[in-house]
Coordinates of C-alpha atoms in Angstrom, one line a residue:
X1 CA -76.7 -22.1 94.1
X2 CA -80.0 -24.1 94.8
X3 CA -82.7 -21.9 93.4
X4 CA -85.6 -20.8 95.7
X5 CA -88.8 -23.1 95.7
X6 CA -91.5 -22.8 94.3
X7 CA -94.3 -20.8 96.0
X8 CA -97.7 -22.3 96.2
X9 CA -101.0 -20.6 97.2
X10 CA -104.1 -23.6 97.6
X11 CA -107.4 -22.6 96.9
X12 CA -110.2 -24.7 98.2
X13 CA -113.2 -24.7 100.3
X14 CA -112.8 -28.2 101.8
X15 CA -110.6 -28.0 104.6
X16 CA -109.5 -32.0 104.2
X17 CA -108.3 -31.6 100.8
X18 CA -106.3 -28.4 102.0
X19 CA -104.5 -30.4 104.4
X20 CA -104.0 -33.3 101.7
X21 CA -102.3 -31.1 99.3
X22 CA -99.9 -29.7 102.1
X23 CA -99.3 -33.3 103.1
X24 CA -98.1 -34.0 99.3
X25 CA -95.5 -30.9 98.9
X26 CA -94.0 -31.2 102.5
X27 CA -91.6 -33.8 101.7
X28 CA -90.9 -31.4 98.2
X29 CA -87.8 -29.5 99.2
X30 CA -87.9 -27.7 95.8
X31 CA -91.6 -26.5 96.7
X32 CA -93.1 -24.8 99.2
X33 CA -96.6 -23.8 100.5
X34 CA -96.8 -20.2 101.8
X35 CA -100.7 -19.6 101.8
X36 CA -104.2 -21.4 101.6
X37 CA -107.6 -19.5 100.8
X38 CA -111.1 -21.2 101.1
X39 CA -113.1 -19.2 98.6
X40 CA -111.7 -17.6 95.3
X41 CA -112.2 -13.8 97.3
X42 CA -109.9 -14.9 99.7
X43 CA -107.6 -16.3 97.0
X44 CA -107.8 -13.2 95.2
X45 CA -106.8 -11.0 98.7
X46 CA -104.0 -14.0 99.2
X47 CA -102.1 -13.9 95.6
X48 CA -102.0 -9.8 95.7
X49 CA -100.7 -10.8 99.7
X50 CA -98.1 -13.4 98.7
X51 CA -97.7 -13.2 94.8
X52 CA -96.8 -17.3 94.8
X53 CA -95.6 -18.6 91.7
X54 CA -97.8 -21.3 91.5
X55 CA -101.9 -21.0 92.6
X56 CA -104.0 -24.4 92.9
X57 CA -107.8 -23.1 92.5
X58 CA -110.9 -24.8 93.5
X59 CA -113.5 -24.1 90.6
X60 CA -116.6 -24.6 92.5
X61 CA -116.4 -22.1 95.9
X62 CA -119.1 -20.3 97.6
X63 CA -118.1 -16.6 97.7
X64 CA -116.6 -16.6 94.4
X65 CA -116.3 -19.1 91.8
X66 CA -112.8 -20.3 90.9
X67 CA -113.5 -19.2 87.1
X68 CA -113.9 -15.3 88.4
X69 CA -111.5 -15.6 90.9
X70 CA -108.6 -16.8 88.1
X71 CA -109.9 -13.7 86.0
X72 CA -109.6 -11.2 88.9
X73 CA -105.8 -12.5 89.9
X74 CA -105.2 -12.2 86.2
X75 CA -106.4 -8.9 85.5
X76 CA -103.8 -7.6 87.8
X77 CA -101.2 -10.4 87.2
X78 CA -101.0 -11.4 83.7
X79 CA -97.9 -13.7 84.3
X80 CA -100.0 -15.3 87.2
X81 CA -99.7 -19.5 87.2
X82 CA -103.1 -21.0 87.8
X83 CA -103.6 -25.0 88.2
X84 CA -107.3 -25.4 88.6
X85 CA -108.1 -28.3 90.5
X86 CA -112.0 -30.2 90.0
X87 CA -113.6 -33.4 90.3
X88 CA -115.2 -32.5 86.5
X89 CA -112.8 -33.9 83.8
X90 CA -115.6 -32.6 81.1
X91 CA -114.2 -30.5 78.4
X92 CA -116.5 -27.7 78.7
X93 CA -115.1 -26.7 82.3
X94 CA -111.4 -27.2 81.5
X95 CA -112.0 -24.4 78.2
X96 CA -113.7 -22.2 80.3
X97 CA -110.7 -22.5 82.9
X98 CA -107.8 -22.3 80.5
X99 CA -110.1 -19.3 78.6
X100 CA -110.2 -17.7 82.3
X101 CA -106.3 -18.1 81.7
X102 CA -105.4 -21.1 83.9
X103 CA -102.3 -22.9 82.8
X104 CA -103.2 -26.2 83.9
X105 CA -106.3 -28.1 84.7
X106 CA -106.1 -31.1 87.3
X107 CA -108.3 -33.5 88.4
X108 CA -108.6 -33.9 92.3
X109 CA -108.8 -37.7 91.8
X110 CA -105.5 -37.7 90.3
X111 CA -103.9 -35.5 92.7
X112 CA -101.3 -38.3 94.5
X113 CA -100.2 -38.9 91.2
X114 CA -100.0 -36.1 89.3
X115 CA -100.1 -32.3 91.3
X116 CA -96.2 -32.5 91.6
X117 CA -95.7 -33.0 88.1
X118 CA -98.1 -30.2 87.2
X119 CA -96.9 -28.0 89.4
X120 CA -93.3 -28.2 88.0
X121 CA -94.7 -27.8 84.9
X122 CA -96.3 -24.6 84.8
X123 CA -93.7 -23.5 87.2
X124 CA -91.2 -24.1 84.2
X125 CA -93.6 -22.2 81.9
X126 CA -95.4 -24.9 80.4
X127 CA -99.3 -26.0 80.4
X128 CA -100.4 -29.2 82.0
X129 CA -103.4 -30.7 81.0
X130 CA -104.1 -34.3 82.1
X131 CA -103.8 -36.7 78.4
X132 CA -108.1 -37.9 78.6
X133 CA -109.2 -34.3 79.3
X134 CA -107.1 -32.7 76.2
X135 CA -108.6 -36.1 74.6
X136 CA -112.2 -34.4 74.9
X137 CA -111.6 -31.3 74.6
X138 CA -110.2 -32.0 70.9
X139 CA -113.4 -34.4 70.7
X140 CA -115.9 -31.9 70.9
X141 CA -113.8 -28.7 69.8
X142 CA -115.8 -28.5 66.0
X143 CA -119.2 -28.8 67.7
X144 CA -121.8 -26.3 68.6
X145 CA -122.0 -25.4 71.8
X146 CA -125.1 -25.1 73.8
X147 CA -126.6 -21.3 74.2
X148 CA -126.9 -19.7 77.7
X149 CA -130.6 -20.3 77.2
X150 CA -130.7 -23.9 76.3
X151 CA -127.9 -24.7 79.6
X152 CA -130.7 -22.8 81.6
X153 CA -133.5 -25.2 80.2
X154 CA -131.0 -28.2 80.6
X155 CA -130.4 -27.0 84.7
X156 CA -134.0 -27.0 85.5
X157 CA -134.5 -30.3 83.8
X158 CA -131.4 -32.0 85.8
X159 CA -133.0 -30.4 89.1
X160 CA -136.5 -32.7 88.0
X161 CA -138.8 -30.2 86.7
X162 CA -140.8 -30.7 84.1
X163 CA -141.3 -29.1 80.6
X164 CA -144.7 -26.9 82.1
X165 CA -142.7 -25.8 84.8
X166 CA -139.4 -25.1 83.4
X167 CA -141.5 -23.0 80.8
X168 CA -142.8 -21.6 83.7
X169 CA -139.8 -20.6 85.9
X170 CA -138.6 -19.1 81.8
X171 CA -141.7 -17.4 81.3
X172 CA -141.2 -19.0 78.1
X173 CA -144.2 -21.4 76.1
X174 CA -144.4 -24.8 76.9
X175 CA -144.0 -25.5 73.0
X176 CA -140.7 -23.3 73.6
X177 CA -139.2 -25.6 75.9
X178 CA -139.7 -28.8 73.8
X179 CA -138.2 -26.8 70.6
X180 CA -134.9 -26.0 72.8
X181 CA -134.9 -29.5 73.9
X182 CA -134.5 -30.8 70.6
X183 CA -132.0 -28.6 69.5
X184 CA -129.8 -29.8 73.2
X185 CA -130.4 -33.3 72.3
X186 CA -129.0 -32.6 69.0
X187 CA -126.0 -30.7 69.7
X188 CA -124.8 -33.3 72.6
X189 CA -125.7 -36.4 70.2
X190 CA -128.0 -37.8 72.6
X191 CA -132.1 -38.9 72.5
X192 CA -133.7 -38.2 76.0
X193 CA -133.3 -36.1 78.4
X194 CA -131.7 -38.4 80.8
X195 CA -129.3 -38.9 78.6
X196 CA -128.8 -35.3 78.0
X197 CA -128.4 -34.3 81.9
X198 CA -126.0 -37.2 82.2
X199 CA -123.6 -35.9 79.1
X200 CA -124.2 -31.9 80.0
X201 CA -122.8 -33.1 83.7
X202 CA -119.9 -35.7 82.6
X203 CA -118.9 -32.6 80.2
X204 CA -119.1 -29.9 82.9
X205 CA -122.2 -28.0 80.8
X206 CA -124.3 -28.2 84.1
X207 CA -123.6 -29.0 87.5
X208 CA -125.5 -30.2 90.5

């Protein structure tokens, strides 16, 4: 007997990309589509809907971010399948994902190439995460990562503000500010804080 396909919920907040994916798995007679969900609240009602065996979730959503929305699903679903899909191949996303308890981590870029394969794969129980992003995340697995406080001070500082009013917006000393800046540069291996916002946003610390 041909077993059943497999059952895929999509999870995004751009409608285009939506109809991309379904464009990709209607030819796929061993998959199906059964339910789509623009923000990780509606994914959450969707999955406990249609239990599918394989979810595709957006990490950046309004609503509810895709991070919370995987928790949520798994909290009630432990066995739950997750693929997260993201334009971020930084490390620091993809271990917060797979932390959250995603199964695979895909890139959006790569998508024509490489969301059937994924999907099979963590339909058959494996993990799937694309060869350059498990490249960095071994990269920077030993190093210190940045505190809550010192990714606040780095956000302001991508968004333009400067050290008076970033200490400011903190309620924190000038002097403060410079001290935590020191210790980001440090920890990312960078001198500046171009340099720094540039790193924090290829890695996924920070986004715009």
């Amino acid at each position: 007997m041909t077993p059943p396909p497999i059952r895929v919920l999509v999870v995004d907040d751009h409608v285009l990309l939506r109809q991309g994916i379904a464009g990709i798995l209607a030819p796929e007679p061993d998959i199906e589509l059964v339910a789509e969900a623009a923000d990780g609240a509606e994914a959450v009602e969707a999955f406990a809907r249609m239990r599918p065996d394989v979810t595709l979730m957006d990490l950046q959503m309004p609503v509810l971010p895709g991070i919370e929305a995987i928790q949520r699903i798994r909290s009630g679903a432990p066995q739950a399948r997750i693929i997260v899909l993201t334009t971020y191949p930084g490390d620091v996303q993809a271990v917060k994902a797979l932390k959250a308890g995603a199964s695979g981590y895909l890139l959006k870029s790569s998508l024509i190439d490489e969301l059937l394969r994924a999907i099979r794969a963590v339909h058959g129980g494996r993990r799937y995460i694309p060869a350059d992003v498990a490249q960095e995340i071994a990269l920077h697995a030993a190093e210190e990562p940045l505190s809550a406080r010192e990714v606040d001070i780095l956000a302001l500082v991508a968004a333009g503000k400067a050290n008076k009013v970033v200490a400011h917006e903190l309620s924190v000393s000038e002097q403060t500010v410079k001290a935590h800046l020191r210790t980001i540069f440090q920890k990312l291996g960078v001198n500046d804080r171009t340099q720094a916002v540039t790193t924090a946003l290829r890695r996924g610390i920070i986004t715009l």
